[in-house]
Coordinates of C-alpha atoms in Angstrom, one line a residue:
X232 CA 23.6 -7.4 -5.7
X233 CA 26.1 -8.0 -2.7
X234 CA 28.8 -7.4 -5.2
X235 CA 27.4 -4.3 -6.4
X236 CA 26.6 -2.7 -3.1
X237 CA 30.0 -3.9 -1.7
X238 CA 31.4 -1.8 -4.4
X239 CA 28.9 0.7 -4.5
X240 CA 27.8 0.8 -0.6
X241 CA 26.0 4.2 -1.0
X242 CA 24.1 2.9 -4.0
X243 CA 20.3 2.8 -2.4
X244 CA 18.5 0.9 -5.2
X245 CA 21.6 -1.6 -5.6
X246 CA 20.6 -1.7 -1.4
X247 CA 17.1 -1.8 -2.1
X248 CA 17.7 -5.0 -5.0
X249 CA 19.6 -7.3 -2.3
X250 CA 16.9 -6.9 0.8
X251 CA 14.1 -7.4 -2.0
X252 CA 15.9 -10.3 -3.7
X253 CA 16.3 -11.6 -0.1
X254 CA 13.0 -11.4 1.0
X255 CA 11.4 -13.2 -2.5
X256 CA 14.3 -15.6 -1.0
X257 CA 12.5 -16.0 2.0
X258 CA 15.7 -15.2 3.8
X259 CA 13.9 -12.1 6.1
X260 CA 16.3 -12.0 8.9
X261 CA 19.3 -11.4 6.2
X262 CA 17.0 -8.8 4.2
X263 CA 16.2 -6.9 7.2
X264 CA 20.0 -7.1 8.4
X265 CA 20.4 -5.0 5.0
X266 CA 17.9 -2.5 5.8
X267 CA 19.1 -2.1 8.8
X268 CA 22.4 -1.3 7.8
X269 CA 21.3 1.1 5.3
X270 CA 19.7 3.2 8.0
X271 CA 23.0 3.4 10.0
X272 CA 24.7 4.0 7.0
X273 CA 22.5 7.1 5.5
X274 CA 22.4 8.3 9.4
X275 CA 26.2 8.4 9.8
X276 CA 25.9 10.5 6.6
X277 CA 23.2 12.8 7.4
X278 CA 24.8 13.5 11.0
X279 CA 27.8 14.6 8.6
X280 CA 25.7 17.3 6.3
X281 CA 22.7 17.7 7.9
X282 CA 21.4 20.2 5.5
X283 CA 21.8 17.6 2.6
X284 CA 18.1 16.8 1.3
X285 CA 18.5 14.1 -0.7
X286 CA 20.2 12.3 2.3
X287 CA 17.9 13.2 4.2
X288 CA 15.4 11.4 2.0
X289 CA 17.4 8.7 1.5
X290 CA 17.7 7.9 5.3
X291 CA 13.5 8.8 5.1
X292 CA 13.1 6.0 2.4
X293 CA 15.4 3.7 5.1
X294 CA 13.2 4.2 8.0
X295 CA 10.0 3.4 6.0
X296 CA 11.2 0.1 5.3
X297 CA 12.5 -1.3 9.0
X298 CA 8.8 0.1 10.1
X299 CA 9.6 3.3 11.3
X300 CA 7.2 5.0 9.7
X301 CA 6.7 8.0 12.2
X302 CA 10.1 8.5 11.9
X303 CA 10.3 8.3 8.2
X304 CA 7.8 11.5 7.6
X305 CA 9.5 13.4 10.1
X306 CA 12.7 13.2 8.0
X307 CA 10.6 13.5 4.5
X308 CA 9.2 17.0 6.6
X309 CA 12.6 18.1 7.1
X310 CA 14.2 17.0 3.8
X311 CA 11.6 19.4 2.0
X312 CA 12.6 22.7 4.2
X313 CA 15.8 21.9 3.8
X314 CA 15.5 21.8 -0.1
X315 CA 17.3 25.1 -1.7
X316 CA 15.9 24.8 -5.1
X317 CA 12.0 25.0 -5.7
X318 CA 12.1 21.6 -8.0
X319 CA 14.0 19.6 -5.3
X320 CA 11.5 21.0 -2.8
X321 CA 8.4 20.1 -5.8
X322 CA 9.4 16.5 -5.7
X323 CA 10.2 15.8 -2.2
X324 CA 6.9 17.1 -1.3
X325 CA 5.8 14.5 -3.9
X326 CA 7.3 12.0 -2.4
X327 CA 6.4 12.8 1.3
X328 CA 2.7 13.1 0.0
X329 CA 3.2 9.3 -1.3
X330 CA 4.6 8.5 1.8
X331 CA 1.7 10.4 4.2
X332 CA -1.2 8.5 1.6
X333 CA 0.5 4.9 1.7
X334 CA 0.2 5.4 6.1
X335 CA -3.4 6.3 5.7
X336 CA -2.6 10.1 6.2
X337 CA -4.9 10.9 3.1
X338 CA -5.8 14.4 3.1
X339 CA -2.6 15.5 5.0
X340 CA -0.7 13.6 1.9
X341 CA -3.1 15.0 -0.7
X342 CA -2.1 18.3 0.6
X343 CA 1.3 17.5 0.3
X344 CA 0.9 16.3 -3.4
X345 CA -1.2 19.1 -4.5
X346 CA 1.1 21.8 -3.9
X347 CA 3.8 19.7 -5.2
X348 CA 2.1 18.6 -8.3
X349 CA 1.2 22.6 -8.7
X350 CA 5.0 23.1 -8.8
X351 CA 5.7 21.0 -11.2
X352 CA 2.8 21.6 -13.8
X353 CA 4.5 25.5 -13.5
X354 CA 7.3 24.2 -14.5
X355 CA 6.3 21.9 -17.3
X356 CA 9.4 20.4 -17.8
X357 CA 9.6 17.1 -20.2
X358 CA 11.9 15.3 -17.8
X359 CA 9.1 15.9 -15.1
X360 CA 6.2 14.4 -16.7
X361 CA 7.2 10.5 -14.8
X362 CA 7.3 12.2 -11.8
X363 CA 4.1 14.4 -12.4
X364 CA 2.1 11.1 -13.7
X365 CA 3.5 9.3 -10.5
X366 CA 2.1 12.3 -8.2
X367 CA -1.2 12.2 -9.6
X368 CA -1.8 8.6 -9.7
X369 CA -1.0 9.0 -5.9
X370 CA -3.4 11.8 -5.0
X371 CA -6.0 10.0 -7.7
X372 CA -5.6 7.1 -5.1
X373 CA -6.3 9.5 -2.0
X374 CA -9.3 11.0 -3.6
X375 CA -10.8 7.8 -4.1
X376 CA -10.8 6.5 -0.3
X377 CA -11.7 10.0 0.8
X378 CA -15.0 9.3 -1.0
X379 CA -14.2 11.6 -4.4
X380 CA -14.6 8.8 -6.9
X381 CA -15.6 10.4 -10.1
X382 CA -12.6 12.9 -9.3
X383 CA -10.1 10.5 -8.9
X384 CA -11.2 8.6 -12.0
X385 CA -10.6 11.7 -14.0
X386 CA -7.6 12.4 -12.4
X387 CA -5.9 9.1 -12.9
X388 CA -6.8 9.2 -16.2
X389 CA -4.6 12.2 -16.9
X390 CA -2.2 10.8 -15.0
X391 CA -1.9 7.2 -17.5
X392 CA -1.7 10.4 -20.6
X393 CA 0.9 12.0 -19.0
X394 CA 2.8 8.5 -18.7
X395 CA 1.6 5.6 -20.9
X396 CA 4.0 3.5 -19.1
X397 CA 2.4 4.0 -15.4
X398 CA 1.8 1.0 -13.7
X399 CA 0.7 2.3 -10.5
X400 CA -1.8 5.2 -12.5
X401 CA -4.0 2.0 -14.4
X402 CA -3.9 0.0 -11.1
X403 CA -5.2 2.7 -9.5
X404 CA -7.5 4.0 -11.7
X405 CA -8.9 0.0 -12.1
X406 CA -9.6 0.1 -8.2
X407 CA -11.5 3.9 -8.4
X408 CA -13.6 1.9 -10.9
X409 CA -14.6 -0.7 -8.8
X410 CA -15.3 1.2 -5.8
X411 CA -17.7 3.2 -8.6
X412 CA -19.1 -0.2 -8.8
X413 CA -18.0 -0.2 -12.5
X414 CA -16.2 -3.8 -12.0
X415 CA -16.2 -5.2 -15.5
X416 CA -14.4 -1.7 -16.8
X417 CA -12.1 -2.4 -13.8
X418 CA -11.3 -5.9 -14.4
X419 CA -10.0 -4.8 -18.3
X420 CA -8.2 -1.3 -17.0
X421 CA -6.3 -4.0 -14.4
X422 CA -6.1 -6.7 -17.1
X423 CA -3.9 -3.8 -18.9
X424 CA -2.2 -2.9 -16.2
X425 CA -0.8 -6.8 -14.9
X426 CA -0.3 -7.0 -18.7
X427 CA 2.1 -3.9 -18.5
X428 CA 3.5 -4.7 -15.6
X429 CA 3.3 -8.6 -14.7
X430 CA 5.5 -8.3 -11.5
X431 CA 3.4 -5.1 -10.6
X432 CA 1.9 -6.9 -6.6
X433 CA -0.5 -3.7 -5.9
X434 CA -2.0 -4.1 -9.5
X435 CA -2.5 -8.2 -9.2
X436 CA -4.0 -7.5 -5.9
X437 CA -6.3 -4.8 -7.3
X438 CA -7.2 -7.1 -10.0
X439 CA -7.2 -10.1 -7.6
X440 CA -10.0 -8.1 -5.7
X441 CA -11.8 -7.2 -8.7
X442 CA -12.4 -10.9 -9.9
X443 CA -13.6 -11.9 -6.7
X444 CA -15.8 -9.1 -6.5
X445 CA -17.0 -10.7 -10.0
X446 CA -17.5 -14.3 -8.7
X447 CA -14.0 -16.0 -10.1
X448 CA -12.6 -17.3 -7.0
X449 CA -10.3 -19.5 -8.8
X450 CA -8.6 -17.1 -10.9
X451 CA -8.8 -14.4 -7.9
X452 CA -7.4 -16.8 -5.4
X453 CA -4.0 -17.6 -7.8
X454 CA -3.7 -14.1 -8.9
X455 CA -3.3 -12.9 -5.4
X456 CA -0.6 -15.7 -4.5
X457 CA 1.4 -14.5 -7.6
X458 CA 1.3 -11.4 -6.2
X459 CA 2.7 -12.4 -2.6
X460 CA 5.3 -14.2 -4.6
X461 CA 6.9 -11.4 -5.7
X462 CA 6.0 -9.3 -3.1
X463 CA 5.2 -10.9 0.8
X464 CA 4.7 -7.2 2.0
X465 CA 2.3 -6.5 0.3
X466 CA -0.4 -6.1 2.6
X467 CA -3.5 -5.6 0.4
X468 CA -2.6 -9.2 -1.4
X469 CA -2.6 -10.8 1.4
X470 CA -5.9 -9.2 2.9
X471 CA -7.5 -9.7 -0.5
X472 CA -6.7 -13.8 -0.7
X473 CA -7.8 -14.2 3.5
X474 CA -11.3 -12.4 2.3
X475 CA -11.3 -14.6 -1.3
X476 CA -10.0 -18.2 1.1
X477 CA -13.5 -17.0 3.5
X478 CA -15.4 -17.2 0.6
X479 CA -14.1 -20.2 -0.8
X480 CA -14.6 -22.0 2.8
X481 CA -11.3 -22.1 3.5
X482 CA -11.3 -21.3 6.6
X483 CA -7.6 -22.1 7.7
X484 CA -6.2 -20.2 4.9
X485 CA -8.3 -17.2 5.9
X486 CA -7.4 -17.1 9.4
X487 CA -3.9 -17.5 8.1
X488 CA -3.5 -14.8 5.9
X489 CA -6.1 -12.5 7.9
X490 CA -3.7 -12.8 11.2
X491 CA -0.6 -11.9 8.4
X492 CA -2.8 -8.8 7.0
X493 CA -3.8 -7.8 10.7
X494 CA -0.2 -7.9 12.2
X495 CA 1.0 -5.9 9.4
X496 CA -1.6 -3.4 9.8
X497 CA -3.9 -3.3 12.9
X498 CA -5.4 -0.7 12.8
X499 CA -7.3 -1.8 9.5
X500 CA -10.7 -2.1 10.0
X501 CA -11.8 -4.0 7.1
X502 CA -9.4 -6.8 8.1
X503 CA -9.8 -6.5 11.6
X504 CA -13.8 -7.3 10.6
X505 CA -13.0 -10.1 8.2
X506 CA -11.0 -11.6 10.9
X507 CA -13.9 -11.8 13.2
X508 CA -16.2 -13.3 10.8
X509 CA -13.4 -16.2 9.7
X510 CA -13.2 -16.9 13.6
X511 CA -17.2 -16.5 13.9
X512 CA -17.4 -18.9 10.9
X513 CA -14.7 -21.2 12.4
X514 CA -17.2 -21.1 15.6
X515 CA -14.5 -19.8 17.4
X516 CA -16.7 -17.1 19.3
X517 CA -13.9 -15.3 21.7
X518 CA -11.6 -14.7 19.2
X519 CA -14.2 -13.6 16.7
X520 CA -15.9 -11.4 19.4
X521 CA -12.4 -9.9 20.1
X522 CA -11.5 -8.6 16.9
X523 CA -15.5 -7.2 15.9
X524 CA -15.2 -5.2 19.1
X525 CA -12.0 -4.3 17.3
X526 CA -13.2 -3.3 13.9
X527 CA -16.3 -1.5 14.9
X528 CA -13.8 0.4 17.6
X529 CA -11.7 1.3 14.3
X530 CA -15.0 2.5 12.2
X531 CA -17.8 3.2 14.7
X532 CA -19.7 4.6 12.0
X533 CA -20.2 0.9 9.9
X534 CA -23.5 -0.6 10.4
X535 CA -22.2 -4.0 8.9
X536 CA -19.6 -4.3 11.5
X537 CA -21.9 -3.4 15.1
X538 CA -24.3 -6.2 13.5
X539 CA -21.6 -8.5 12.8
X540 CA -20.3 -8.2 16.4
X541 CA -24.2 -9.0 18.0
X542 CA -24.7 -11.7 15.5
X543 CA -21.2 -13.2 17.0
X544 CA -22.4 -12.4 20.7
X545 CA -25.7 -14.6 19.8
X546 CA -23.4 -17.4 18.5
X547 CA -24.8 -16.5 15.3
X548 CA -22.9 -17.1 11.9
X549 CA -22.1 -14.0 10.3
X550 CA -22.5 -13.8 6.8
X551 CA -19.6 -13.3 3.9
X552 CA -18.8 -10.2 2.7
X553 CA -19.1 -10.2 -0.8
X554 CA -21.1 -13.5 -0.8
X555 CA -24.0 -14.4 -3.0

């Protein structure tokens, strides 16, 4: 990948290969040196033509991956006014709907993915139907943490017709099915899905989840270390095996890979709450106090949390989520 990006230097996925090749590496310092400059490089080129969308999205997809998401969307928002034709405009409002739902931005990025998935269904081009399937299984994936279950389900199920070959559409679809509490039809939709796709991390997290959920800690806990293998960002993975190391009593790994989850994402209550209770089961009350005032700070509304965070006051030993 060096070779080809030092012959090819504005080639983003050749750029995108060698920081992902380096991270599996281990080598994180050298991938983010990459990243980093592939965000001077697209900004040099934007403050050249900065009326160029697709650089614009380019340098967008850049900031997303040193951590600058805020920055990122800004330049997504200004990539799709500065589109000319109403396709481009159509798919980078796809892609800055992704981008809003992967932050947590859900019903600003369903918006965002509506309109453009509108556009494109007018259009009903063949060429389109990738990007169309990849659109809905994004704002199938919204609707299903803003509570629409039975919506989303549908939806991502026209999503997998319009694209046998989507991945992302049957992993999402699998996690709308568990949080319908339909886990066994969740398990095989995954099962499909890891079987399409075996280097797919979101969909052997998803599935990683799901066998928990169904008592096979075993299988769980080694699916959802495959899936940091190919992946170490992926921060549902590693959230998944702290939660499925809790309820194996493995306390060290959970407070492990709960810290990981927590600095990659703190504003997460559900890891910020099964933080607490690894800490509370470790008796290590301070620590476990801090971060159940956290979660029930982060979702005020959650019952489980508030009792959790008296239990831990008391010196009492919360009990595992998910535990029988």
């Amino acid at each position: 990948w060096r070779d080809t990006v030092s012959k090819a230097p504005r080639n983003a996925r050749a750029r995108n290969n060698l920081a992902n090749a380096l991270e599996r590496a281990g080598r994180f310092e050298e991938a983010m040196a990459v990243w980093n400059e592939t965000v001077a490089m697209w900004e040099k080129l934007v403050e050249r033509r900065p009326e160029d969308a697709d650089l614009l999205l380019n340098l967008a997809n850049a900031y997303s991956m040193v951590g600058k998401t805020e920055e990122s969307i800004a330049t997504m928002r200004l990539a799709v006014s500065k589109a000319k034709r109403p396709i481009t405009r159509a798919r980078l409002r796809v892609s800055l709907g992704a981008a809003l739902v992967r932050e947590g931005k859900l019903e600003a990025g369903a918006r965002e993915l509506e309109e453009g998935i509108e556009a494109l269904r007018q259009r009903r081009a063949p060429a389109d139907r990738s990007l169309l399937s990849s659109a809905m299984s994004n704002l199938g994936w919204a609707w299903a943490n803003l509570g629409q279950t039975e919506k989303a389900i549908g939806l991502l199920q026209r999503a997998i017709e319009e694209d046998r070959s989507n991945v992302a559409a049957r992993s999402n679809l699998g996690w709308a099915l568990a949080m319908a509490g339909r886990l066994k039809q969740a398990r095989a939709v995954l099962e499909e899905a890891v079987d399409l796709g075996p280097d797919a991390p979101a969909a052997l997290s998803n599935l990683g989840w799901v066998l928990a959920a169904l008592g096979d800690l075993g299988p769980a806990r080694a699916t959802l270390e495959r899936a940091l293998e190919i992946e170490p960002r992926e921060f549902s993975a590693r959230g998944n095996l702290g939660w499925v190391c809790l309820r194996e009593g493995d306390l060290e790994c959970a407070v492990a890979r709960l810290n990981e989850a927590s600095g990659m994402k703190p504003e997460d209550a559900w890891v910020q709450h099964m933080l607490g209770v690894a800490y509370a089961r470790s008796e290590r009350w301070q620590e476990a106090i801090r971060h159940l005032e956290r979660a029930s700070t982060l979702a005020p509304q959650n019952i489980a949390y508030r009792d959790d965070l008296e239990r831990a006051k008391r010196r009492e030993l919360p009990s595992i989520p998910g535990q029988s």
